[in-house]
XYZ file of C-alpha atoms in Angstrom:
734
model
C 2.509 -22.695 -43.311
C 1.972 -25.134 -40.853
C -1.370 -25.862 -39.666
C -1.643 -26.551 -35.733
C -3.948 -25.989 -32.654
C -2.921 -24.400 -29.412
C -5.576 -24.239 -26.637
C -8.234 -25.571 -28.904
C -7.577 -22.530 -31.773
C -6.876 -23.669 -35.150
C -3.822 -21.469 -36.455
C -1.213 -21.087 -39.096
C 2.437 -20.361 -38.634
C 5.415 -20.606 -40.889
C 7.356 -23.366 -41.385
C 10.291 -23.017 -38.878
C 8.738 -21.139 -36.573
C 8.706 -21.926 -32.804
C 5.442 -22.814 -30.550
C 6.357 -19.555 -28.913
C 6.634 -17.243 -32.048
C 3.156 -18.997 -33.246
C 1.675 -18.156 -29.791
C 2.645 -14.936 -29.434
C 1.234 -14.148 -33.159
C -1.884 -15.240 -31.992
C -2.305 -13.721 -28.887
C -1.775 -16.746 -26.721
C 0.226 -16.176 -23.711
C 3.529 -18.063 -22.764
C 5.521 -17.195 -20.214
C 9.195 -16.786 -20.499
C 11.868 -14.557 -18.774
C 15.224 -15.873 -20.427
C 13.866 -15.043 -24.146
C 14.373 -11.948 -26.481
C 14.250 -11.524 -29.850
C 17.159 -9.556 -30.245
C 19.502 -12.919 -28.924
C 19.700 -16.443 -29.734
C 17.653 -19.310 -27.681
C 19.029 -20.057 -24.409
C 15.812 -21.723 -22.380
C 17.355 -21.109 -19.084
C 14.139 -20.056 -17.029
C 12.060 -23.223 -17.842
C 8.797 -21.327 -17.897
C 7.877 -21.577 -21.163
C 7.118 -25.261 -21.305
C 3.911 -26.049 -23.264
C 2.410 -29.943 -23.341
C 1.855 -31.382 -26.889
C -0.241 -34.573 -27.616
C 1.462 -37.443 -28.581
C 4.951 -36.005 -26.900
C 5.648 -37.579 -23.533
C 7.760 -34.809 -22.222
C 7.129 -31.141 -22.022
C 8.460 -28.771 -24.554
C 10.287 -25.465 -24.448
C 8.379 -23.723 -26.611
C 11.040 -20.857 -27.077
C 12.909 -23.457 -28.994
C 10.735 -26.339 -30.411
C 9.446 -25.859 -33.896
C 6.104 -26.304 -35.090
C 4.910 -29.423 -37.008
C 1.967 -30.367 -39.209
C -1.344 -31.201 -37.303
C 0.436 -30.354 -33.443
C -1.893 -30.109 -30.920
C -0.424 -27.823 -28.170
C -1.865 -27.125 -24.901
C 0.085 -24.121 -22.649
C -2.105 -24.330 -19.547
C -2.405 -27.823 -18.910
C -2.075 -29.391 -14.983
C 1.298 -30.682 -15.619
C 2.590 -27.588 -17.504
C 1.081 -25.582 -14.281
C 2.736 -27.813 -11.892
C 5.835 -27.434 -13.812
C 5.773 -23.708 -14.182
C 5.317 -23.651 -10.422
C 8.110 -25.479 -9.228
C 10.520 -23.482 -11.502
C 8.995 -20.076 -10.095
C 9.654 -21.732 -6.784
C 13.290 -22.460 -7.183
C 13.818 -18.831 -8.837
C 12.033 -17.266 -5.896
C 13.910 -19.212 -3.177
C 17.237 -17.431 -4.575
C 15.579 -14.124 -5.187
C 16.397 -12.151 -2.385
C 14.412 -8.789 -2.493
C 11.477 -6.639 -1.757
C 9.095 -6.218 -4.300
C 7.094 -3.413 -2.071
C 8.537 -1.524 0.691
C 7.659 -2.583 4.139
C 5.759 0.433 4.711
C 3.425 -0.115 2.220
C 2.577 -3.313 3.107
C 2.079 -2.089 6.653
C -0.319 0.555 5.413
C -3.878 -0.933 5.302
C -4.544 1.037 2.600
C -1.532 -0.242 0.738
C -0.497 3.496 -0.018
C 2.454 3.579 -1.886
C 4.329 5.216 0.822
C 8.033 4.852 -0.713
C 6.909 6.593 -3.833
C 5.394 9.287 -2.897
C 8.386 10.194 -0.492
C 10.474 9.770 -3.190
C 8.564 12.565 -5.344
C 8.681 14.499 -2.445
C 12.400 14.402 -2.113
C 12.587 15.260 -5.822
C 10.318 18.223 -5.014
C 7.728 16.735 -7.315
C 4.546 17.760 -4.928
C 1.787 17.659 -7.525
C 2.720 14.082 -8.432
C 3.262 13.004 -5.042
C -0.207 14.142 -4.189
C -1.828 12.450 -7.136
C 0.306 9.051 -6.064
C -1.329 9.447 -2.331
C -4.761 10.084 -3.907
C -4.629 6.975 -5.828
C -5.718 5.203 -2.102
C -6.432 8.027 0.052
C -9.330 10.711 -0.646
C -8.309 12.842 2.313
C -4.935 12.930 2.579
C -4.490 16.154 4.565
C -6.916 15.008 7.305
C -5.476 11.613 7.520
C -1.985 12.843 7.706
C -2.734 14.733 10.673
C -4.671 11.849 12.539
C -3.322 8.626 11.084
C -0.990 6.944 13.780
C 0.697 5.654 10.845
C 1.163 2.050 11.015
C 3.528 2.402 7.915
C 6.199 3.939 10.188
C 6.227 1.183 12.220
C 7.308 -1.184 9.326
C 9.742 1.631 8.114
C 13.137 0.024 7.992
C 15.095 3.224 8.780
C 14.449 2.754 12.371
C 17.358 0.107 12.065
C 19.632 3.031 11.144
C 18.201 5.597 13.334
C 14.582 6.603 13.383
C 11.812 5.817 11.014
C 10.561 7.992 8.024
C 7.941 10.725 9.465
C 5.707 9.171 6.709
C 2.416 10.589 8.071
C 3.210 14.511 8.238
C 4.962 13.992 4.966
C 1.584 12.905 3.379
C 0.196 16.158 5.127
C 2.549 18.437 3.515
C 1.988 17.355 0.268
C -1.582 17.607 0.444
C -1.624 21.176 2.165
C 0.234 22.313 -0.779
C -2.369 21.028 -2.915
C -5.318 22.248 -0.661
C -3.267 25.803 -0.670
C -2.855 26.134 -4.287
C -5.005 24.676 -7.508
C -6.618 21.732 -5.907
C -6.523 18.763 -7.580
C -9.590 17.295 -8.819
C -9.599 14.170 -10.988
C -10.842 13.188 -14.209
C -14.038 11.296 -14.084
C -15.212 8.449 -16.425
C -18.053 8.693 -18.478
C -21.390 7.936 -16.723
C -22.103 4.465 -16.487
C -25.959 4.666 -15.537
C -25.540 2.661 -12.117
C -26.355 4.231 -8.753
C -24.721 3.726 -5.475
C -25.936 4.770 -2.268
C -23.665 4.785 0.845
C -24.863 5.335 4.334
C -22.529 7.138 6.303
C -20.355 9.958 5.498
C -17.145 9.097 7.537
C -13.903 8.074 6.083
C -14.784 5.003 4.882
C -18.138 6.206 3.264
C -16.250 9.250 1.577
C -13.616 7.288 0.529
C -15.914 4.657 -1.382
C -18.166 7.582 -3.224
C -14.767 9.544 -4.313
C -13.449 6.321 -6.021
C -17.080 5.042 -7.191
C -17.451 8.546 -8.559
C -14.112 8.578 -10.434
C -15.090 5.257 -11.919
C -18.339 7.204 -13.372
C -21.142 5.918 -11.073
C -23.540 7.939 -9.725
C -23.097 8.207 -6.077
C -24.860 9.577 -3.082
C -23.974 9.472 0.518
C -26.832 9.556 3.262
C -25.444 10.824 6.715
C -27.370 11.212 9.989
C -25.158 14.622 11.293
C -25.386 17.932 9.988
C -22.179 17.616 8.084
C -20.090 14.962 6.636
C -16.784 13.858 8.070
C -18.070 10.902 10.638
C -15.471 10.413 13.230
C -12.917 12.951 11.488
C -15.149 15.358 12.451
C -16.919 14.435 15.316
C -14.337 12.352 16.987
C -11.180 14.282 16.762
C -10.427 17.300 18.199
C -9.757 20.602 16.370
C -6.231 21.268 17.804
C -5.409 17.751 16.021
C -7.536 18.149 12.920
C -8.919 21.455 11.804
C -12.406 21.120 10.592
C -11.521 23.546 7.728
C -8.771 21.363 6.346
C -11.631 18.510 6.540
C -14.262 20.612 4.795
C -11.925 21.692 1.556
C -11.182 17.834 1.198
C -14.454 16.925 1.289
C -15.498 19.688 -1.086
C -13.200 18.069 -3.732
C -14.985 14.951 -3.319
C -18.175 16.507 -3.719
C -16.649 18.007 -7.318
C -16.432 14.527 -8.473
C -20.390 14.383 -8.691
C -20.795 12.809 -5.336
C -24.488 13.795 -4.179
C -24.244 14.446 0.112
C -27.515 14.224 1.775
C -26.938 15.519 5.776
C -29.375 14.755 8.506
C -30.985 11.645 7.339
C -30.865 8.635 9.715
C -30.969 4.993 8.722
C -34.013 3.606 10.257
C -36.071 6.769 10.702
C -35.576 8.600 7.409
C -35.135 5.247 5.011
C -34.329 1.745 5.275
C -31.528 -0.387 3.392
C -34.328 -2.136 1.475
C -35.846 1.187 0.322
C -32.207 2.259 -0.986
C -31.690 -1.119 -2.553
C -35.132 -0.240 -4.608
C -33.740 2.721 -5.805
C -30.042 1.635 -6.290
C -28.058 -0.702 -7.855
C -25.765 -1.463 -5.084
C -25.915 -0.025 -1.285
C -22.775 0.149 1.024
C -23.331 0.315 4.937
C -20.567 2.453 6.365
C -22.238 3.762 9.417
C -19.353 3.859 11.543
C -19.579 2.689 15.624
C -20.978 5.912 17.480
C -21.757 4.412 20.911
C -19.112 4.391 23.776
C -18.327 1.078 24.924
C -19.189 0.474 28.722
C -16.621 -0.677 31.236
C -19.306 -2.879 33.169
C -17.624 -0.972 36.396
C -20.220 -0.230 39.304
C -21.216 3.747 39.146
C -21.346 4.041 35.479
C -24.767 5.273 35.774
C -23.962 8.546 38.028
C -24.144 12.149 36.788
C -20.711 13.199 35.359
C -19.621 9.940 33.828
C -19.338 10.172 30.290
C -18.365 7.889 27.175
C -15.176 9.367 25.580
C -16.830 9.857 21.903
C -20.037 11.296 23.142
C -17.893 13.996 25.208
C -15.557 14.556 22.176
C -18.839 14.895 19.904
C -20.216 17.212 22.422
C -17.073 19.233 22.445
C -16.946 19.753 18.832
C -20.982 20.419 18.480
C -20.551 23.488 20.900
C -22.142 21.363 23.800
C -19.567 20.508 26.250
C -20.365 18.518 29.188
C -19.965 20.276 32.634
C -16.606 18.253 33.405
C -15.546 20.227 36.221
C -12.024 20.818 37.865
C -11.060 17.200 38.328
C -11.382 14.691 35.392
C -10.366 11.063 35.228
C -10.014 9.672 31.716
C -10.187 5.629 31.837
C -8.300 4.102 28.824
C -4.872 4.436 26.930
C -5.605 4.612 23.302
C -5.699 7.766 21.023
C -9.491 8.391 22.177
C -8.279 8.703 25.611
C -5.280 11.102 24.672
C -7.902 12.981 22.814
C -10.118 13.170 25.773
C -7.428 14.226 28.445
C -6.244 17.107 26.130
C -9.534 18.111 25.276
C -10.381 18.113 29.092
C -7.454 20.450 29.578
C -8.526 22.743 27.161
C -11.845 23.112 28.557
C -10.304 24.489 31.725
C -9.986 21.357 33.830
C -7.337 21.717 36.585
C -6.360 18.265 37.520
C -6.444 15.522 34.606
C -5.843 12.066 35.169
C -5.296 9.202 32.735
C -6.386 5.922 34.409
C -4.357 3.165 32.453
C -3.915 -0.530 33.408
C -0.704 -1.056 32.145
C 2.314 1.104 31.890
C 3.432 3.807 29.492
C 5.277 1.247 27.256
C 2.129 -0.742 26.653
C 0.049 2.310 25.711
C -1.610 1.802 22.345
C -1.944 5.600 21.918
C 0.707 7.448 19.682
C 3.678 8.332 21.508
C 3.676 11.860 20.519
C 0.014 12.359 21.582
C 1.127 10.646 24.924
C 4.209 13.025 25.395
C 2.317 16.283 24.489
C -0.514 15.630 26.710
C 1.898 15.387 29.637
C 3.617 18.402 28.511
C -0.031 19.920 28.755
C -0.303 19.142 32.102
C -1.726 15.600 31.996
C -1.232 13.166 35.335
C -0.910 9.560 34.478
C -2.003 7.149 36.762
C -0.172 3.709 35.359
C -0.995 0.375 36.509
C -4.149 1.212 38.002
C -7.454 0.039 37.083
C -11.078 1.543 38.102
C -12.901 -0.651 40.684
C -15.915 1.656 41.260
C -17.248 5.148 40.325
C -18.645 6.394 43.747
C -21.226 9.193 44.044
C -23.288 11.257 46.019
C -26.966 12.145 45.423
C -26.384 10.585 42.142
C -23.115 12.637 40.985
C -19.922 11.132 40.778
C -17.482 11.982 43.316
C -14.108 9.594 43.510
C -13.131 6.474 41.732
C -11.436 3.688 43.646
C -8.484 2.343 41.814
C -7.371 -1.183 42.011
C -3.515 -1.256 42.025
C -2.016 -3.722 39.253
C 1.292 -5.310 38.247
C 2.143 -6.789 35.085
C 2.227 -10.455 34.528
C 2.597 -13.141 31.442
C 1.992 -11.615 27.908
C -1.763 -12.083 26.233
C -2.661 -12.255 23.138
C -2.130 -8.959 22.267
C 1.948 -9.797 23.061
C 1.593 -7.321 26.127
C 2.020 -8.309 29.478
C -1.518 -8.919 31.021
C -2.136 -6.452 34.001
C -3.147 -8.421 37.239
C -4.337 -6.951 40.528
C -2.079 -6.417 43.587
C -4.465 -8.048 46.244
C -5.301 -5.711 48.820
C -3.614 -2.651 47.441
C -6.424 0.289 46.169
C -6.370 4.077 45.861
C -9.111 6.577 45.530
C -8.927 9.816 43.806
C -11.274 12.680 44.118
C -12.962 13.685 40.575
C -15.850 15.865 39.177
C -16.339 13.791 36.223
C -15.194 10.251 34.698
C -14.346 9.995 30.897
C -14.260 5.957 29.727
C -12.477 6.246 26.805
C -11.714 2.387 25.939
C -13.620 1.675 22.954
C -16.827 2.233 20.782
C -19.450 -0.115 19.225
C -22.251 -0.125 16.590
C -25.649 0.825 17.524
C -27.035 -2.051 16.429
C -30.842 -0.911 16.370
C -29.850 1.062 13.064
C -28.808 -1.951 11.092
C -31.800 -4.266 12.227
C -32.003 -5.526 8.410
C -28.545 -7.102 8.185
C -26.940 -10.150 9.884
C -25.054 -9.615 12.884
C -21.678 -11.292 14.411
C -21.801 -12.510 17.854
C -19.899 -9.288 18.901
C -22.762 -7.227 17.404
C -20.972 -5.884 14.367
C -22.255 -6.461 10.582
C -21.459 -9.676 9.528
C -19.456 -8.839 6.228
C -17.490 -11.221 3.764
C -14.002 -10.419 4.763
C -13.136 -10.574 0.887
C -15.938 -9.476 -0.999
C -17.600 -7.159 1.830
C -20.712 -9.021 1.040
C -23.620 -8.544 3.905
C -26.719 -11.260 3.761
C -28.728 -8.914 1.286
C -27.701 -9.097 -2.205
C -26.212 -6.199 -3.527
C -25.391 -4.415 -0.266
C -22.096 -4.508 1.263
C -20.138 -3.351 4.688
C -16.999 -1.704 5.445
C -15.398 0.126 8.229
C -16.004 0.216 12.195
C -19.704 -1.485 11.828
C -18.446 -4.781 10.608
C -16.752 -8.069 11.898
C -13.939 -6.847 14.214
C -15.256 -3.597 15.216
C -13.964 -0.135 15.305
C -10.284 0.658 14.194
C -8.067 3.355 13.059
C -9.230 5.410 10.277
C -6.752 4.367 7.593
C -8.025 0.788 8.143
C -11.524 2.118 7.120
C -9.897 3.857 4.069
C -8.291 0.296 3.034
C -11.484 -1.573 3.433
C -13.356 0.968 1.072
C -10.641 0.860 -1.482
C -10.880 -2.862 -1.902
C -14.586 -2.675 -1.480
C -14.878 -0.239 -4.523
C -13.222 -2.901 -6.774
C -15.702 -5.203 -5.705
C -18.867 -2.939 -5.838
C -17.438 -1.876 -9.402
C -17.322 -5.523 -10.999
C -20.647 -6.215 -9.371
C -22.367 -3.331 -11.322
C -20.509 -4.284 -14.477
C -21.769 -8.273 -13.879
C -17.830 -9.121 -13.675
C -15.907 -11.330 -11.238
C -13.227 -10.055 -9.453
C -10.366 -11.770 -8.284
C -9.987 -11.364 -4.375
C -6.857 -14.010 -3.934
C -4.048 -11.816 -2.680
C -1.137 -11.994 -5.112
C 2.508 -13.221 -4.472
C 5.259 -10.826 -3.811
C 8.671 -11.215 -2.601
C 10.203 -9.978 0.537
C 13.521 -10.088 1.871
C 14.882 -11.831 5.190
C 15.081 -8.710 7.857
C 17.908 -10.718 9.547
C 20.160 -10.790 6.409
C 20.130 -6.785 5.686
C 23.093 -4.770 6.544
C 22.834 -1.273 7.710
C 26.390 -0.477 8.306
C 26.818 1.715 5.405
C 24.036 4.180 6.018
C 24.777 7.466 7.287
C 22.588 8.563 10.459
C 20.426 11.594 9.615
C 18.212 13.255 12.580
C 14.456 13.184 11.795
C 12.413 16.109 10.778
C 9.622 16.474 13.103
C 6.947 19.492 12.527
C 7.305 22.241 14.872
C 4.447 22.725 17.640
C 2.764 25.246 19.556
C 4.278 25.707 23.082
C 2.723 23.536 25.840
C 1.564 26.743 28.027
C 0.270 28.084 24.515
C -1.778 25.022 23.301
C -3.305 23.864 26.220
C -5.538 26.806 26.468
C -7.034 26.959 23.173
C -8.027 24.599 20.033
C -5.834 25.835 17.661
C -4.152 23.490 15.604
C -1.021 22.054 17.966
C 1.204 21.202 14.437
C 2.904 23.639 12.534
C 3.585 21.249 9.706
C 6.759 20.399 8.095
C 8.559 23.252 6.139
C 9.556 22.651 2.349
C 13.103 22.106 3.295
C 12.367 19.918 6.560
C 10.000 17.818 4.244
C 12.418 17.350 1.533
C 15.481 16.754 4.301
C 13.061 14.063 5.782
C 11.903 12.527 2.434
C 15.885 11.898 1.618
C 16.207 9.682 4.576
C 14.069 6.861 2.779
C 16.013 3.905 2.068
C 13.886 2.884 -1.070
C 13.379 -0.787 0.104
C 11.104 -1.556 -2.313
C 11.692 -2.595 -5.925
C 11.901 0.309 -8.389
C 11.059 -2.088 -11.189
C 7.892 -3.302 -9.638
C 5.478 -2.532 -12.363
C 7.509 -3.639 -15.103
C 9.009 -6.768 -13.440
C 8.371 -9.894 -15.460
C 9.422 -11.991 -12.879
C 6.427 -10.926 -10.495
C 4.088 -10.749 -13.457
C 4.616 -14.472 -13.894
C 4.869 -15.212 -10.409
C 1.371 -13.395 -9.476
C -0.271 -15.998 -11.775
C 0.294 -18.964 -9.845
C -0.165 -19.592 -6.072
C 3.697 -20.442 -5.315
C 5.366 -21.495 -2.124
C 9.003 -20.562 -2.578
C 9.702 -21.457 0.949
C 9.645 -25.342 0.532
C 12.841 -24.510 -1.501
C 14.352 -22.128 1.051
C 17.795 -22.135 1.748
C 20.862 -20.152 2.192
C 20.990 -17.148 -0.528
C 23.730 -17.624 -2.888
C 23.995 -13.989 -3.660
C 24.668 -10.744 -1.865
C 24.018 -6.888 -2.763
C 26.501 -5.694 -4.956
C 27.467 -2.049 -4.445
C 30.118 -0.378 -7.268
C 30.917 3.196 -8.457
C 29.028 3.092 -11.758
C 27.523 6.704 -12.364
C 24.581 5.069 -14.002
C 23.795 1.238 -13.540
C 22.943 -0.322 -10.149
C 23.816 -4.033 -10.055
C 22.056 -6.189 -7.435
C 23.175 -9.484 -7.788
C 20.864 -11.023 -4.955
C 17.816 -10.600 -7.227
C 19.376 -12.132 -10.107
C 17.797 -15.391 -11.464
C 20.996 -16.264 -13.523
C 18.447 -15.631 -16.810
C 21.774 -14.724 -18.884
C 19.888 -12.122 -20.701
C 22.303 -9.152 -19.799
C 25.281 -11.379 -20.600
C 24.103 -12.773 -24.005
C 22.742 -9.159 -24.986
C 26.123 -7.482 -24.056
C 27.864 -10.172 -26.252
C 25.625 -10.910 -29.031
C 24.144 -7.436 -29.855
C 26.884 -5.262 -28.128
C 29.870 -6.736 -28.848
C 31.476 -6.056 -25.739
C 31.447 -9.052 -22.958
C 31.471 -6.295 -20.027
C 29.782 -8.913 -17.801
C 29.684 -12.339 -17.606
C 28.579 -15.550 -15.422
C 31.298 -16.016 -12.773
C 31.783 -19.127 -10.609
C 29.960 -22.355 -11.095
C 26.968 -24.502 -9.800
C 24.776 -22.767 -6.990
C 27.377 -19.790 -5.957
C 27.003 -18.613 -9.709
C 26.581 -14.777 -10.458
C 26.648 -12.148 -12.908
C 29.754 -9.948 -12.468
C 32.418 -7.815 -14.848
C 35.522 -9.746 -15.234
C 37.807 -10.222 -12.502
C 35.081 -8.554 -10.308
C 35.880 -5.079 -11.591
C 33.524 -2.184 -11.076
C 31.568 -1.595 -14.447
C 33.666 1.697 -14.869
C 36.462 -0.073 -15.428
C 35.412 -2.298 -18.172
C 34.502 -1.735 -21.427
C 30.927 -0.961 -20.678
C 29.134 2.074 -22.577
C 26.414 2.297 -19.954
C 23.831 2.045 -23.117
C 21.598 0.436 -20.738
C 20.557 -2.679 -23.057
C 21.154 -5.031 -19.767
C 18.783 -2.700 -17.796
C 16.177 -2.887 -20.563
C 16.128 -6.212 -20.861
C 16.591 -7.535 -16.986
C 13.379 -9.375 -16.129
C 13.763 -8.999 -12.317
C 15.412 -5.708 -11.306
C 18.561 -6.994 -10.767
C 19.950 -4.314 -12.830
C 18.478 -1.217 -12.736
C 18.983 2.573 -13.828
C 20.514 4.650 -10.506
C 17.955 6.663 -8.738
C 17.128 10.443 -10.315
C 19.002 9.493 -13.420
C 15.864 8.765 -15.931
C 16.035 12.573 -17.329
C 19.560 12.334 -17.837
C 20.672 8.942 -19.473
C 18.381 7.388 -22.096
C 18.350 3.884 -21.065
C 16.040 2.614 -24.203
C 12.447 2.568 -23.032
C 11.313 4.363 -25.986
C 11.691 2.940 -29.632
C 11.274 4.946 -32.867
C 9.572 3.701 -36.057
C 11.823 3.553 -38.884
C 11.456 1.912 -42.317
C 14.058 -0.275 -43.901
C 14.321 -1.757 -47.523
C 14.265 -5.411 -47.662
C 14.326 -6.866 -50.982
C 13.109 -3.640 -52.422
C 10.286 -3.802 -49.960
C 9.769 -0.802 -47.391
C 9.231 -2.772 -43.969
C 8.617 -0.895 -40.577
C 10.541 -2.089 -37.376
C 10.845 -0.321 -34.126
C 14.347 0.453 -33.114
C 16.061 1.638 -29.791
C 19.290 3.532 -30.172
C 22.083 5.149 -28.004
C 23.930 7.598 -29.214
C 23.232 6.743 -32.715
C 24.039 2.763 -32.220
C 21.311 0.548 -32.829
C 20.539 -1.304 -29.449
C 17.352 -3.318 -30.262
C 15.008 -4.061 -32.907
C 11.667 -5.218 -32.641
C 10.837 -6.437 -36.496
C 7.367 -7.461 -37.810
C 6.950 -11.246 -38.972
C 8.178 -10.588 -42.409
C 11.125 -9.149 -41.734
C 12.147 -11.931 -39.105
C 10.886 -14.821 -40.768
C 10.829 -13.969 -44.434
C 13.701 -11.681 -45.026
C 16.199 -14.472 -44.440
C 18.568 -12.046 -42.767
C 21.078 -12.451 -39.830
C 20.713 -10.130 -37.029
C 24.113 -8.478 -37.770
C 22.775 -8.215 -41.444
C 19.561 -6.494 -40.121
C 21.543 -4.190 -37.855
C 23.675 -2.929 -40.890
C 20.550 -2.091 -43.110
C 19.095 -0.217 -40.591
C 22.052 1.645 -39.531
C 22.547 2.333 -43.523
């Protein structure tokens, strides 16, 4: 045995062992992408380098042998820099999406591609569970989310984006109407968390902290939980019966819910701190923003959030027959459509830009117009005019579009001397909402009057107190943004409760160059939209407008997905190594030498654009299977892996054994979609006992149709049996 030291740890290794073998035998990590114990050492990737005292150059640990007294460092600054350069070079020629753009565009990072694919396969329960890894209220969010995920959907380059939001609601509704899924809860940790605010952020944080085993209590000032989902979203968009069912599921995880208790009146942050191990402030933004327009103080001028809350609580404001709504967002759409349902005969939406610049969801804009709403585009209130203290009309400034502003939209500018006046009975200002600052006087605020919370850790100026959602930093946003913050905050709080550090660094992922993607081979298919109530029916009541997707519609829609994200994401060795280091492949960027390859093989999909030329597939095919169905074609930077003469795999001697798929570190070789249940591609190994010199030795064996594909032997077999690989395989086969 040889004595050596790796990373300060004294170990022993058999004479003739490599540094990599010695490290792995002692649970010391050294990355490698081109090494496998089933084939001969190649040393192509350059990631397994280590530094040894007294040796000037870095050593490739997969081939360098141990020696007596050797002192090795696997993570020195020099080693790390070498690995980073190697990774940057590999990634600069790796053209693939680790994660689909829809998921990257979702503030909660929901695995949209994953659950859409499960719905396509009819696996609705699995889809729901995947959604609930990130979203605790999927039926509610599926109905109200303005779906930023769909804005990133590449299907739009073929025809229209996937209807991701309604697919989410489809899977969630099936769950709520059957045996509702309640996740397993971890053993109690003895830690207590108090959450102030029962809106989407607070409910989400409570759900996941409870699942982790923490004792959670939510305090909310309203008579029911739900926050703006309950008191800001009309019944016709989000039936409160649906919200109630989802909140009940959260309660079943052990969350205690206390309603009718207001911060600053019934308790303080400090009083909750005294009885809790951590506090999360998720109070939301409950104050309607002012327009600073003369006449706002007049009777009949209402804030958008105040108006909607009154309707939902059964105390609608007296709006009369002629109503003007100021604003172009989703709150303005909720307000105008609610006004129609309350019996208003003339409902105007006053917006200073054009229809194309409206931030509201297009579907909401169109459906409001169908219900009778009148749009006054390129107009802006100059004043609200009153008589005897009651609003009677609005003077509108006529606008035109100028140069783009910071948002990228063209800035509206007044047309000098042009105005218009319209008679109204009431005005609803739906231009935004903000925090009630008096409620959070114990916390430090930003210049904009929001809670100051660390962007990465959500920590406030009080130790153990975290803040999330509409009340913090940039102010009110959409519900899925608050949910995304809650998801991240939960991990921080869990680590805080355990006394652990939490890594907030954003790990590297690979993204395709959008300009290089070819969609010409994609067949167009119509986007499936849920049917809705007729306009002349729905505008007279608060029944839910959308009828939801049918099963056939949901499956058809889900099957439109282009599956942009890599199916090998969770087991990609290249990504696993790349995410350990801060790399910048862009500094080596150039023309991608490899293109996406499509062939007619029934089982294996080759994607040469993801290939890093590690050679594992070529060498395993030749050394283990004795087939040589694929090889390295070309020379230099344009080299790629292909069958001989660039034939389709089906026209070679390939047996579709899947060994190359199981060894590929990047997803360049994968099993084709939906074939996992049909074609065994050797993800599972069986334990077998073989005789080595009269002594039984256990090994793990992977087979296909009875043929041995891989052997994972213990140290005794590989280092002391003195057998060639062929002899070892023969022994197993016998």
